[in-house]
Coordinates of C-alpha atoms and ligand atoms in Angstrom, one line a residue:
M1 CA 39.1 -43.5 -33.3
R2 CA 38.5 -39.8 -32.7
Q3 CA 37.3 -37.7 -29.4
E4 CA 34.1 -36.4 -31.6
K5 CA 33.4 -39.9 -32.8
I6 CA 33.5 -41.1 -29.6
W7 CA 30.9 -38.3 -28.0
D8 CA 28.6 -38.5 -31.2
A9 CA 24.9 -37.8 -30.4
D10 CA 24.4 -41.7 -29.6
A11 CA 26.9 -41.2 -26.7
A12 CA 25.2 -38.1 -25.6
Q13 CA 21.6 -39.8 -25.8
R14 CA 22.9 -42.5 -23.6
Y15 CA 25.2 -41.3 -21.3
D16 CA 22.8 -39.8 -18.6
T17 CA 21.9 -42.7 -15.9
P18 CA 20.2 -40.6 -13.3
G19 CA 20.1 -42.5 -10.0
T20 CA 22.7 -45.8 -11.7
G21 CA 26.2 -46.3 -12.2
M22 CA 28.2 -42.4 -12.2
F23 CA 25.1 -40.9 -11.5
V24 CA 24.3 -42.8 -8.2
P25 CA 24.1 -40.6 -5.2
G26 CA 26.7 -42.4 -3.4
T27 CA 29.0 -41.2 -6.5
L28 CA 27.9 -37.7 -6.9
E29 CA 27.4 -36.2 -3.2
P30 CA 30.7 -36.7 -2.2
T31 CA 32.3 -35.3 -5.5
V32 CA 30.1 -32.2 -5.2
D33 CA 30.3 -32.1 -2.0
R34 CA 34.4 -31.7 -2.2
L35 CA 34.3 -29.5 -5.3
A36 CA 32.3 -27.3 -3.4
Q37 CA 34.4 -27.2 -0.5
L38 CA 37.3 -26.7 -2.7
A39 CA 36.1 -23.9 -4.7
G40 CA 35.7 -22.1 -1.9
D41 CA 33.4 -18.6 -2.5
G42 CA 35.4 -18.7 -6.5
A43 CA 34.2 -19.9 -9.5
A44 CA 35.1 -23.7 -10.9
L45 CA 35.6 -24.6 -14.3
E46 CA 35.1 -28.5 -15.5
F47 CA 37.2 -29.8 -18.5
A48 CA 35.0 -31.8 -20.9
I49 CA 32.3 -31.2 -19.2
G50 CA 30.3 -33.4 -20.9
T51 CA 26.1 -33.9 -20.0
G52 CA 26.9 -32.1 -17.2
R53 CA 26.6 -34.9 -14.3
V54 CA 28.3 -33.4 -12.3
A55 CA 28.5 -29.3 -13.3
V56 CA 24.7 -29.2 -12.7
P57 CA 24.8 -30.3 -9.6
L58 CA 27.9 -28.1 -8.3
A59 CA 25.8 -25.0 -9.6
E60 CA 22.7 -25.9 -8.0
R61 CA 25.2 -25.7 -4.6
G62 CA 25.8 -21.8 -5.6
V63 CA 29.2 -22.6 -6.9
P64 CA 29.3 -20.8 -10.9
V65 CA 30.7 -23.4 -13.0
T66 CA 31.9 -22.9 -16.8
G67 CA 32.9 -26.1 -18.8
V68 CA 34.9 -26.7 -22.0
E69 CA 33.7 -29.4 -23.9
L70 CA 34.7 -30.8 -27.3
S71 CA 31.1 -32.5 -28.4
V72 CA 28.6 -30.6 -29.3
P73 CA 26.1 -33.6 -29.2
M74 CA 27.2 -33.9 -25.3
V75 CA 26.6 -30.1 -24.5
E76 CA 23.0 -30.0 -26.4
Q77 CA 22.3 -32.9 -23.6
L78 CA 23.6 -30.6 -21.3
R79 CA 21.6 -27.8 -22.4
T80 CA 18.0 -29.9 -21.7
K81 CA 19.5 -29.4 -18.1
A82 CA 20.9 -26.0 -17.6
D83 CA 20.8 -23.1 -20.0
E84 CA 23.7 -20.5 -21.4
A85 CA 23.3 -18.2 -18.5
T86 CA 23.5 -20.9 -15.8
I87 CA 26.3 -22.6 -17.2
P88 CA 28.8 -21.4 -19.8
V89 CA 30.4 -24.0 -22.0
I90 CA 33.1 -23.2 -24.4
I91 CA 33.1 -25.4 -27.1
G92 CA 37.1 -26.7 -27.5
D93 CA 39.6 -28.5 -26.9
M94 CA 40.4 -28.8 -22.7
A95 CA 44.7 -28.8 -23.3
T96 CA 44.4 -25.5 -25.4
T97 CA 40.9 -24.1 -25.4
V98 CA 40.9 -20.9 -22.8
A99 CA 37.4 -19.8 -20.9
P100 CA 37.1 -16.2 -20.5
G101 CA 37.5 -15.4 -16.8
T102 CA 39.4 -16.9 -13.4
Y103 CA 39.0 -19.4 -11.2
S104 CA 39.7 -20.6 -7.9
L105 CA 39.1 -24.3 -9.1
V106 CA 39.8 -26.4 -12.7
Y107 CA 38.4 -29.9 -12.6
L108 CA 39.0 -32.8 -14.6
V109 CA 37.2 -35.8 -13.4
Y110 CA 36.1 -40.1 -14.5
N111 CA 39.6 -40.4 -16.1
T112 CA 38.8 -37.9 -18.7
I113 CA 42.4 -36.5 -18.7
S114 CA 43.4 -39.9 -20.4
N115 CA 41.3 -39.4 -23.6
L116 CA 44.1 -37.1 -24.8
L117 CA 46.5 -39.5 -26.2
T118 CA 49.7 -37.9 -26.3
Q119 CA 52.1 -36.9 -23.0
A120 CA 52.1 -33.6 -25.0
E121 CA 48.8 -32.8 -24.8
Q122 CA 48.5 -33.9 -21.1
V123 CA 51.0 -31.5 -19.6
E124 CA 49.2 -28.2 -22.2
C125 CA 46.3 -29.6 -20.3
F126 CA 48.0 -28.9 -17.2
R127 CA 49.7 -26.1 -18.6
N128 CA 45.7 -24.9 -19.6
A129 CA 44.8 -25.5 -16.1
A130 CA 47.2 -23.3 -15.1
R131 CA 46.7 -20.5 -17.2
H132 CA 42.7 -20.1 -15.8
L133 CA 43.8 -20.0 -12.0
T134 CA 43.9 -17.3 -9.3
P135 CA 47.4 -17.2 -7.1
G136 CA 46.3 -20.6 -4.4
G137 CA 43.7 -21.8 -7.0
R138 CA 43.3 -25.5 -7.6
F139 CA 43.7 -28.5 -10.5
V140 CA 41.2 -31.6 -8.9
I141 CA 42.1 -34.5 -11.0
E142 CA 40.0 -38.1 -10.7
L143 CA 42.1 -40.5 -12.7
W144 CA 42.1 -44.8 -12.4
V145 CA 45.4 -46.4 -11.4
P146 CA 46.5 -48.3 -14.3
E147 CA 46.0 -52.4 -13.7
L148 CA 49.1 -52.9 -14.7
R149 CA 50.3 -55.3 -11.8
K150 CA 47.0 -57.4 -13.2
L151 CA 49.2 -58.1 -16.7
P152 CA 52.0 -60.4 -16.8
P153 CA 54.6 -60.6 -19.7
G154 CA 52.4 -61.8 -22.8
Q155 CA 48.7 -61.2 -21.8
K156 CA 47.5 -58.1 -23.0
A157 CA 43.9 -57.6 -22.4
T158 CA 42.6 -57.3 -18.6
V159 CA 38.8 -58.4 -17.3
W160 CA 38.0 -55.6 -15.1
R161 CA 33.7 -56.3 -14.5
T162 CA 31.5 -58.7 -15.3
D163 CA 27.9 -59.2 -14.5
S164 CA 24.8 -60.4 -16.2
D165 CA 24.3 -57.6 -19.0
Y166 CA 27.9 -56.2 -19.3
I167 CA 31.7 -57.0 -19.6
G168 CA 34.5 -54.3 -19.8
L169 CA 37.8 -55.3 -20.8
D170 CA 41.1 -53.3 -21.1
T171 CA 43.5 -54.2 -24.0
Y172 CA 47.0 -52.8 -23.3
D173 CA 49.6 -51.1 -25.7
V174 CA 52.1 -51.3 -23.2
L175 CA 54.4 -49.8 -25.6
R176 CA 52.4 -46.4 -26.7
Q177 CA 51.0 -46.7 -23.0
H178 CA 47.7 -46.8 -24.8
V179 CA 44.7 -49.0 -22.8
V180 CA 41.4 -49.7 -25.6
S181 CA 38.3 -50.0 -22.7
H182 CA 35.8 -52.3 -24.5
H183 CA 32.3 -51.9 -23.1
F184 CA 30.3 -55.3 -23.8
R185 CA 26.3 -54.6 -22.8
Y186 CA 23.8 -57.3 -23.4
D187 CA 19.9 -56.6 -24.0
E188 CA 17.4 -59.3 -23.6
T189 CA 17.3 -60.1 -27.4
E190 CA 21.3 -61.7 -25.8
Q191 CA 22.7 -59.0 -28.5
A192 CA 26.0 -57.0 -27.5
R193 CA 26.6 -53.3 -28.1
L194 CA 30.1 -53.0 -28.2
Y195 CA 31.4 -49.5 -27.1
R196 CA 35.1 -48.8 -27.0
S197 CA 37.1 -46.0 -26.2
P198 CA 40.6 -45.3 -26.5
H199 CA 43.2 -43.8 -23.9
R200 CA 46.1 -43.0 -22.6
Y201 CA 47.1 -44.5 -18.9
I202 CA 48.7 -42.4 -16.7
W203 CA 50.6 -43.4 -13.2
P204 CA 50.8 -41.2 -10.7
T205 CA 53.8 -40.0 -10.2
E206 CA 53.9 -39.2 -13.9
L207 CA 51.0 -37.3 -13.3
D208 CA 52.6 -35.4 -10.1
L209 CA 55.5 -34.3 -13.0
M210 CA 53.2 -32.9 -15.4
A211 CA 51.5 -30.6 -12.7
Q212 CA 55.3 -29.8 -11.4
L213 CA 56.1 -28.8 -15.5
A214 CA 53.2 -26.6 -15.1
G215 CA 54.0 -24.9 -11.8
F216 CA 51.6 -27.1 -9.8
E217 CA 52.4 -28.1 -6.7
L218 CA 50.3 -32.1 -5.1
E219 CA 48.3 -30.4 -2.3
C220 CA 46.7 -33.9 -1.3
R221 CA 45.5 -37.4 -2.9
H222 CA 43.0 -39.6 -2.0
G223 CA 41.4 -42.8 -2.9
D224 CA 38.1 -41.4 -3.4
W225 CA 36.0 -38.4 -3.2
S226 CA 35.6 -38.4 0.7
G227 CA 38.9 -38.7 1.9
A228 CA 39.6 -42.1 1.5
D229 CA 43.6 -43.2 2.3
F230 CA 45.1 -43.5 -1.4
T231 CA 46.9 -46.4 -0.9
A232 CA 48.8 -49.6 -3.2
E233 CA 45.2 -51.2 -3.2
S234 CA 43.5 -48.1 -4.6
R235 CA 41.9 -48.4 -8.0
N236 CA 41.2 -44.6 -8.0
H237 CA 42.5 -41.5 -7.0
V238 CA 41.3 -37.7 -6.7
S239 CA 44.6 -35.5 -6.9
V240 CA 44.8 -32.3 -5.9
Y241 CA 47.0 -30.1 -7.4
R242 CA 47.7 -26.2 -5.9
V243 CA 49.3 -23.2 -7.1
P244 CA 51.5 -21.8 -5.1
T245 CA 50.3 -18.4 -3.4
T246 CA 54.4 -17.0 -3.9
P247 CA 56.1 -18.1 -6.8
Ligands
SAM1 C1 33.5 -39.6 -19.5 S1 33.1 -37.8 -20.3 C2 33.0 -37.1 -18.4 C3 31.5 -35.9 -19.4 C4 32.0 -35.1 -17.5 N1 33.1 -34.5 -17.0 C5 31.6 -36.4 -16.4 O1 31.9 -36.9 -15.4 O2 29.9 -37.1 -16.6 C6 34.3 -37.6 -21.2 C7 33.5 -36.2 -21.6 O3 35.7 -35.8 -22.5 C8 34.9 -34.9 -23.7 N2 36.0 -34.7 -24.4 C9 37.1 -35.9 -24.7 N3 38.1 -35.1 -24.9 C10 38.2 -33.6 -24.7 C11 39.1 -32.7 -24.8 N4 39.9 -33.3 -25.4 N5 38.8 -31.9 -24.7 C12 37.5 -31.6 -24.8 N6 36.5 -32.7 -24.2 C13 37.2 -33.5 -24.2 C14 34.2 -35.9 -24.0 O4 33.5 -35.1 -25.6 C15 33.1 -36.3 -23.3 O5 32.0 -35.5 -23.1

């Protein structure tokens, strides 16, 4: 399953769901507030910008935003909302693609670092973020906490959401540290539509080590965008890494 195949024209068409899911104001507003605060007076670079779910409202706040994105159809969807002059996007892999300019903030949200399927690529992604940042600049990652505690020996799958029209389950390959998310959506005809995505899951401490390898220090970690404590029960985290001001 290559990322380009997953994020095709059909996925791009279906991605935006204004007002629901990841587009609910209660989800999006704290994200944009926090990113705007972290960008300060500088510019922001979004790795895997997608259809601009976060970049468009952040740019509307006055933060200059540039994007890197692998999928042309996702960027075409973004272009229905913002033109190239407003939000420039470089097509390429976030682990290696260099965008022009320097930034006070690079951000990579909605679990997307896990779309890189090897540890080496994930470390490269940190190095690529560092390459774009000014001293004191920040790299922000939003990621889920792997649900390994739900996986007794011999069991390979966990169900993480069940609604009347949706079932979400993950299948694990713990040797390779991979998980495939299976999203089953049911319509009125009772037919299920299946969408699957492969990920390499990362424990927060492994993420911190990747950051260290790229020269970052962990500034803070919270359980959500509003600054909730990160605890043993947190299902997600927002981690802020900083380039030291003195080497
Ligand atoms: C879950 S969407 C997130 C989009 C956007 N950041 C958001 O929060 O709505 C994942 C995006 O990552 C992109 N992507 C996956 N692997 C990538 C890579 N290696 N480099 C750049 N973009 C990538 C996909 O094409 C897709 O647009």
